Amino acid sequence: MCGIVGFTGTAPAVPILLAGLAKLEYRGYDSAGVAVSDAGGITVIKAGGKLANLTALVEKHGGIPSACGLGHTRWATHGAPTDVNAHPHLSSSGRIAVVHNGIIENYQELKERLIAEGFSFVSQTDTEVIANLIDYHYAGDLAGAVAAALSELTGSYAVGVLSVDAPGEIVAARKDSPLVVAMMEGGAAMASDIPALLGYTRDFYSVERGEIAVLTRSGVSFLGPGREPLTKVAFHVDWDAESASKGGADTFMIKEIFEQPRALRDTISTKIKGGEIVFPEFAPSAGEIRAIDRVFVVACGSAAHAGIVGKSAIETLARVPVEVELASEFRYKNPIITDRSLVVAISQSGTTADTREAQSYAKSKGARTLAVINVVGSQIAREADSVIYTNAGPEIAVATTKAYSCQLAVMYMLAVYLGRKLGTIGDEYNRRLIAALTALPDQIETALGTDAFAKELAGRYSAATDVFFIGRGADYAAGLEASLKLKEISYIHSEAYAAGELKHGTLALIERGTPVVAVAVCEKLFDKLMSNIKEVRARFGEVIGVTWRGNRRMDDECAAVFEVPVTEPVFTPSLTIIPLQLFAYYIAAAKGLDIDKPRNLAKSVTVE
Ligand code: AGP
């Protein structure tokens, strides 16, 4: 998720671009750049690191009078966050500049074709392909060239384009990534998101999927997917800047909960090619995979919970033993690591000290290391032998939701990948698993439909002092994550238990009205779980159920039941966690707590 902005008018563009980028830094902040065009050509200034680095470079460059330009603040998905990979990107002729937010899935094959056509490349990004592809199609009509180029792309994008051959003109277009356009004093502007332009106007045009906007200093025109002229009506916003960066949502956490379908699509779609799982930066030989005799997962908190789900998936699908170790414990317990060990470090931030040290220890013992990371180019990613990136985009809320869901998806795909290489997954089962993975984002969208119910239910439990989560198999793993969500944002004591364990001690804590959430989508263990629910009910505990859609067998014993769609058994934690994220969220909201920044916690714990 990156931030793009563009302006064309009668005022110098750079100050407007930098101000806009400052409002978009929450969308990505590992590098930034601007491109401005005038009669002399296109000037590009860009820098790795925070936006302040770019601002300093611009100041050093001195006044830039150009009144037409593009800006970009990056969240790296292809290529490390360096100056060369920072946007804007130029075509090799230097005549076209592009800023892009999204992921192009077929950029490699397009790149090879363009190289054969004589174009050259300097970066590792997918975006540079768009610039050369537009140049390839350019024949005097910039909007036409953009339309022709975009028609060849698969993936997600919002782009801003300018050309030395079309002075004062910016063309903007989108498929899945967000884009707004506005008229403002002195010109016209485009941006990924409203905050970038809120200081200049409160009236915006939304660019829909497949539409093109042509911005000139005198106005904005729109073309439909068939290049037909469109008339659009602007919408007005009353948001302040703070709520605008949350897209109007009350908190980053609820915004990120609802971003999960898009995050999963970006994470899954880039790793399925021709019906098989493919990892761009992890491609061991069949012999290397067969040599693996044990997988260790090292992680903390929610990432460790993703590891527990991953253990279940890898052992079920690939039949490789997996040990999940809390990173802070791992290197002090003298683990039995050999050169046949694969150690998987899972981390959203890629900077968690415990996880970093655990990975480093594993390497020192000769293990092969694989990192599952959300922040491209982060320390754990750099220090691993191989990396698989989640594509959740920047996660601002301390309590992870979309990154956790993307970690689950990567662990499922790793399990399928290993199973295919080891021959434990046949063609028919693989087709079923790939189809189920591909369907997950839409099913998460459906599960988000429990939002109103979760909100209504949360009001009844916000005064609870203890909440227990029980489940069996993969449902237990989901309960671990749900329990942590509740603890870290509502400050209510909570524990998750393998349901069969309840009677071995914790049942002593169940009193009249004690809330117990029973996660019950594992059909083969459902009857056993129902017995555990009856144990709770016999002590007058209050049970909230989570089960598959249409299952009525919990109704008599439960005060309320969340229903989620049906998927492959190993993938169910991706769906059961959704109503429980919402349940935790609305309990914390009912208590009026600072949900995005819970007390005592940090987004990344960089100390041991
Ligand atoms: C989860 O909501 C917490 N923020 C925390 O448990 C987190 O998962 C843990 O600190 C690991 O962080 P990482 O994924 O950035 O390594």
Coordinates of N, CA, C and O and ligand atoms in Angstrom, one line a residue, residues 300-303 346-350 352 355 398-400 407 484-485 488 603 605, ligand 1:
C300 N 6.7 -14.5 18.0 CA 6.1 -14.0 19.2 C 4.7 -13.6 19.0 O 4.3 -13.3 17.9
G301 N 3.9 -13.6 20.1 CA 2.6 -13.1 20.1 C 1.7 -13.7 19.0 O 1.7 -14.9 18.8
S302 N 1.0 -12.8 18.3 CA 0.1 -13.3 17.2 C 0.9 -14.1 16.2 O 0.3 -15.0 15.6
A303 N 2.1 -13.7 15.9 CA 2.9 -14.4 14.9 C 3.1 -15.8 15.3 O 3.1 -16.7 14.5
I346 N 8.5 -15.9 11.8 CA 7.3 -15.1 11.4 C 7.3 -13.8 12.1 O 7.4 -13.8 13.3
S347 N 7.2 -12.7 11.4 CA 7.2 -11.4 12.0 C 6.5 -10.3 11.1 O 6.9 -10.2 9.9
Q348 N 5.6 -9.6 11.6 CA 5.0 -8.5 10.8 C 6.0 -7.4 10.6 O 6.3 -7.0 9.5
S349 N 6.6 -7.0 11.7 CA 7.5 -5.8 11.6 C 8.9 -6.2 11.0 O 9.6 -5.3 10.4
G350 N 9.3 -7.4 11.2 CA 10.6 -7.8 10.8 C 11.7 -7.2 11.7 O 12.9 -7.3 11.3
T352 N 11.3 -7.5 15.4 CA 11.2 -8.0 16.8 C 12.5 -8.7 17.3 O 12.9 -9.6 16.7
T355 N 12.6 -12.5 18.0 CA 12.5 -13.3 16.8 C 13.8 -13.2 16.0 O 14.4 -14.2 15.5
V398 N -1.6 -1.3 16.9 CA -0.7 -2.2 17.6 C -1.2 -3.6 17.6 O -0.4 -4.6 17.4
A399 N -2.5 -3.8 17.7 CA -3.1 -5.1 17.7 C -3.2 -5.6 16.3 O -3.9 -5.0 15.5
T400 N -2.5 -6.6 15.9 CA -2.4 -7.1 14.5 C -3.7 -7.8 14.1 O -4.3 -8.6 14.9
Q407 N -0.3 -13.8 7.4 CA 0.6 -14.8 7.9 C 0.0 -16.2 7.8 O 0.6 -17.2 7.4
L484 N -5.8 -13.3 22.8 CA -4.8 -12.2 22.9 C -5.4 -10.9 22.4 O -5.2 -9.8 23.0
K485 N -6.2 -10.9 21.3 CA -6.9 -9.7 20.8 C -7.7 -9.1 22.0 O -7.6 -7.9 22.2
E488 N -5.3 -7.6 24.8 CA -4.4 -6.4 24.5 C -5.2 -5.2 24.2 O -4.6 -4.1 24.3
K603 N 4.1 -1.4 18.8 CA 3.8 -2.1 17.6 C 4.9 -3.1 17.2 O 4.7 -4.2 16.7
V605 N 8.4 -4.8 19.2 CA 9.2 -4.9 20.4 C 10.6 -5.1 20.1 O 11.0 -6.3 19.8
Ligands
AGP1 C1 -0.3 -8.8 18.3 O1 -1.5 -8.1 18.2 C2 0.7 -8.0 19.1 N1 0.9 -6.7 18.5 C3 2.0 -8.8 19.3 O2 1.7 -10.0 19.9 C4 2.8 -9.1 18.0 O3 2.2 -10.1 17.2 C5 4.2 -9.6 18.4 O4 4.8 -8.6 19.2 C6 5.1 -10.0 17.2 O5 5.3 -8.8 16.4 P1 6.0 -9.0 15.0 O6 5.0 -9.9 14.2 O7 6.1 -7.7 14.4 O8 7.3 -9.8 15.1

